[in-house]
XYZ file of C-alpha atoms in Angstrom:
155
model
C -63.408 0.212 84.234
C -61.856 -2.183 81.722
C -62.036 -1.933 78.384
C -61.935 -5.768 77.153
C -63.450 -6.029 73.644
C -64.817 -2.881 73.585
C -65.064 -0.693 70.437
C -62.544 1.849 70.750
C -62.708 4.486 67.973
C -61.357 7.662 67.124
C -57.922 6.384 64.951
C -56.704 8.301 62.515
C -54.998 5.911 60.582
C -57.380 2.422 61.266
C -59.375 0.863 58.486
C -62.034 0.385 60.510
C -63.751 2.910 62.594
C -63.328 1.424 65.832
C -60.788 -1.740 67.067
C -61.775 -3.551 70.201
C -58.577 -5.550 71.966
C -57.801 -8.312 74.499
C -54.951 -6.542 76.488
C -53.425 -3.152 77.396
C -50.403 -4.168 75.078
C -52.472 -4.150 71.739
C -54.131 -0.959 73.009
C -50.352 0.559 73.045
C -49.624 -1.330 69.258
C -52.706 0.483 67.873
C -51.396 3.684 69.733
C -47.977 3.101 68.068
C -49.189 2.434 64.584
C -51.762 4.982 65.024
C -49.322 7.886 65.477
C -46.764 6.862 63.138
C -45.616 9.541 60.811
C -44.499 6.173 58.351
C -47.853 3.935 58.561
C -50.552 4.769 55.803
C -53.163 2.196 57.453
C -53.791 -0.438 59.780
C -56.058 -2.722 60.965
C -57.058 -4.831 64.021
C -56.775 -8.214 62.729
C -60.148 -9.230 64.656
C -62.225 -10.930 62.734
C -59.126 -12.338 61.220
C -58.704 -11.090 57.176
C -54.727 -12.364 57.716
C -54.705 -16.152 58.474
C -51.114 -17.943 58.302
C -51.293 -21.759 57.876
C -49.158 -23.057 60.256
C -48.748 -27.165 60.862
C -50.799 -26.641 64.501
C -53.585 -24.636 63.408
C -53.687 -21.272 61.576
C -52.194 -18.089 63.083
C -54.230 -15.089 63.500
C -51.864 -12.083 64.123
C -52.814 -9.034 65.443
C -52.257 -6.059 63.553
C -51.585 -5.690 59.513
C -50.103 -2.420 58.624
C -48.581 -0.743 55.500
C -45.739 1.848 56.103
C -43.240 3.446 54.294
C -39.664 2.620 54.800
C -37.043 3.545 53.057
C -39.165 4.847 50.078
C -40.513 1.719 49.787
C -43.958 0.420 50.925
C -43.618 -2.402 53.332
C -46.739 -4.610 54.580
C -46.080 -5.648 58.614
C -47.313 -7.934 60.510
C -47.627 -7.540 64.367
C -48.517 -10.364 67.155
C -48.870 -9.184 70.573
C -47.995 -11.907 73.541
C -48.474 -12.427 76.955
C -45.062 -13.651 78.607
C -47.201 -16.893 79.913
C -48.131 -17.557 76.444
C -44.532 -17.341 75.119
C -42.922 -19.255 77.700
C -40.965 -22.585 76.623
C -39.309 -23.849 73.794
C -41.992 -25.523 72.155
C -44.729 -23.288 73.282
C -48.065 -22.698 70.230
C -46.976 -19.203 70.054
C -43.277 -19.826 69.434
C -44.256 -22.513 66.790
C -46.997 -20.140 64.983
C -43.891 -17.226 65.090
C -41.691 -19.828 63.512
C -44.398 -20.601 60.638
C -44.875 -16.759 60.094
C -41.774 -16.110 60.022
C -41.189 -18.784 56.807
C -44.270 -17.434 55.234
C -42.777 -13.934 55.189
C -39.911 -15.518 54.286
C -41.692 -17.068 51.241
C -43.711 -14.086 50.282
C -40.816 -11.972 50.243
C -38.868 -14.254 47.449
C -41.953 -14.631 45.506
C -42.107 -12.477 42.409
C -43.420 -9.546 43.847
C -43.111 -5.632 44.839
C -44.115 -5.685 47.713
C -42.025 -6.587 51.150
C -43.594 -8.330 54.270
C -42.012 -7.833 57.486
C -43.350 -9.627 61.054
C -42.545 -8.751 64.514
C -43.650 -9.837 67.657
C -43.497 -8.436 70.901
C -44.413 -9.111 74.261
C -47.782 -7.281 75.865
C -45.899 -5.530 79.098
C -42.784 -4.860 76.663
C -45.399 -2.530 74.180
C -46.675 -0.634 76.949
C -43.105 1.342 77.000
C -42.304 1.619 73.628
C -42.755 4.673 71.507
C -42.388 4.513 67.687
C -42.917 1.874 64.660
C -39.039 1.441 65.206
C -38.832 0.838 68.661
C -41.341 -2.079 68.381
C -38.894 -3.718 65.865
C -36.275 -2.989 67.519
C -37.562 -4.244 70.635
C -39.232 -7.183 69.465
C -38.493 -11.178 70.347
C -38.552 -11.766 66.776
C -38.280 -9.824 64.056
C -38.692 -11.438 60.680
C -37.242 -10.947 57.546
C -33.904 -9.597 59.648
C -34.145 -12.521 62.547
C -35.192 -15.081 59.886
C -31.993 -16.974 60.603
C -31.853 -17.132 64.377
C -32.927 -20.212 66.294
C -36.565 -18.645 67.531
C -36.413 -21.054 70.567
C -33.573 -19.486 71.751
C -34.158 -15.370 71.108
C -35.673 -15.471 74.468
């Protein structure tokens, strides 16, 4: 039976009261986020509430959560990808991670308290990781910490 776009509910930690998803790897984010001793909240970004103007068109990422790291709140920002969608240099989704990665790098110089961080990570990659920190730390890009790296290249 597959589950494609339907209403999944039962989170403990989701806005919403059910999140309906396009893939088996944002099934496994949600799982992630959901069980995270650090997230407070987070949300299917479907319909988009998060849209990030990028020169081709906005981007709509996936997940928005809030967690606490280091005693500090941090808002993230998670995109999900299929490997065909990531593939080449100049590729939409490379492009759109490029642009989000500049708006968190905006946001996060702005005067404000609060931190944005972005990660994204491939959809058969999510499906064996197992914490908040492990999808960082696994990710193709991570952004503020990956800001400076050519993102046509961390592949």
């Amino acid at each position: 039976m597959k589950l494609y776009r339907i209403p999944i509910g039962g989170w403990t930690k989701c806005v919403h009261e059910a999140a309906a998803f396009e893939s088996k790897g944002e099934y496994a984010v949600a799982t992630i986020l959901d069980r995270s001793e650090t997230v407070e909240w987070w949300l299917r970004n479907d319909p988009p509430v998060l849209r990030i103007p990028t020169p081709i068109g906005y981007f709509k990422p996936d997940f928005v959560y809030r967690s606490l790291q280091k005693g500090a709140w941090v808002l993230g920002i998670v995109e999900v990808k299929g490997s065909i969608f990531w593939d080449g240099e100049g590729s939409e989704a490379r492009l759109k991670a490029l642009a989000a990665c500049e708006w968190v790098r905006v946001t996060n110089a702005a005067d404000t308290d609060t931190r944005w961080e972005f990660s994204v990570v491939l959809d058969q990659d999510s499906l064996s990781i197992a914490s908040l920190e492990g999808l960082r730390s696994d990710a193709l890009v991570s952004c503020p910490e990956q800001y400076d790296d050519d993102l046509n290249t961390s592949v």
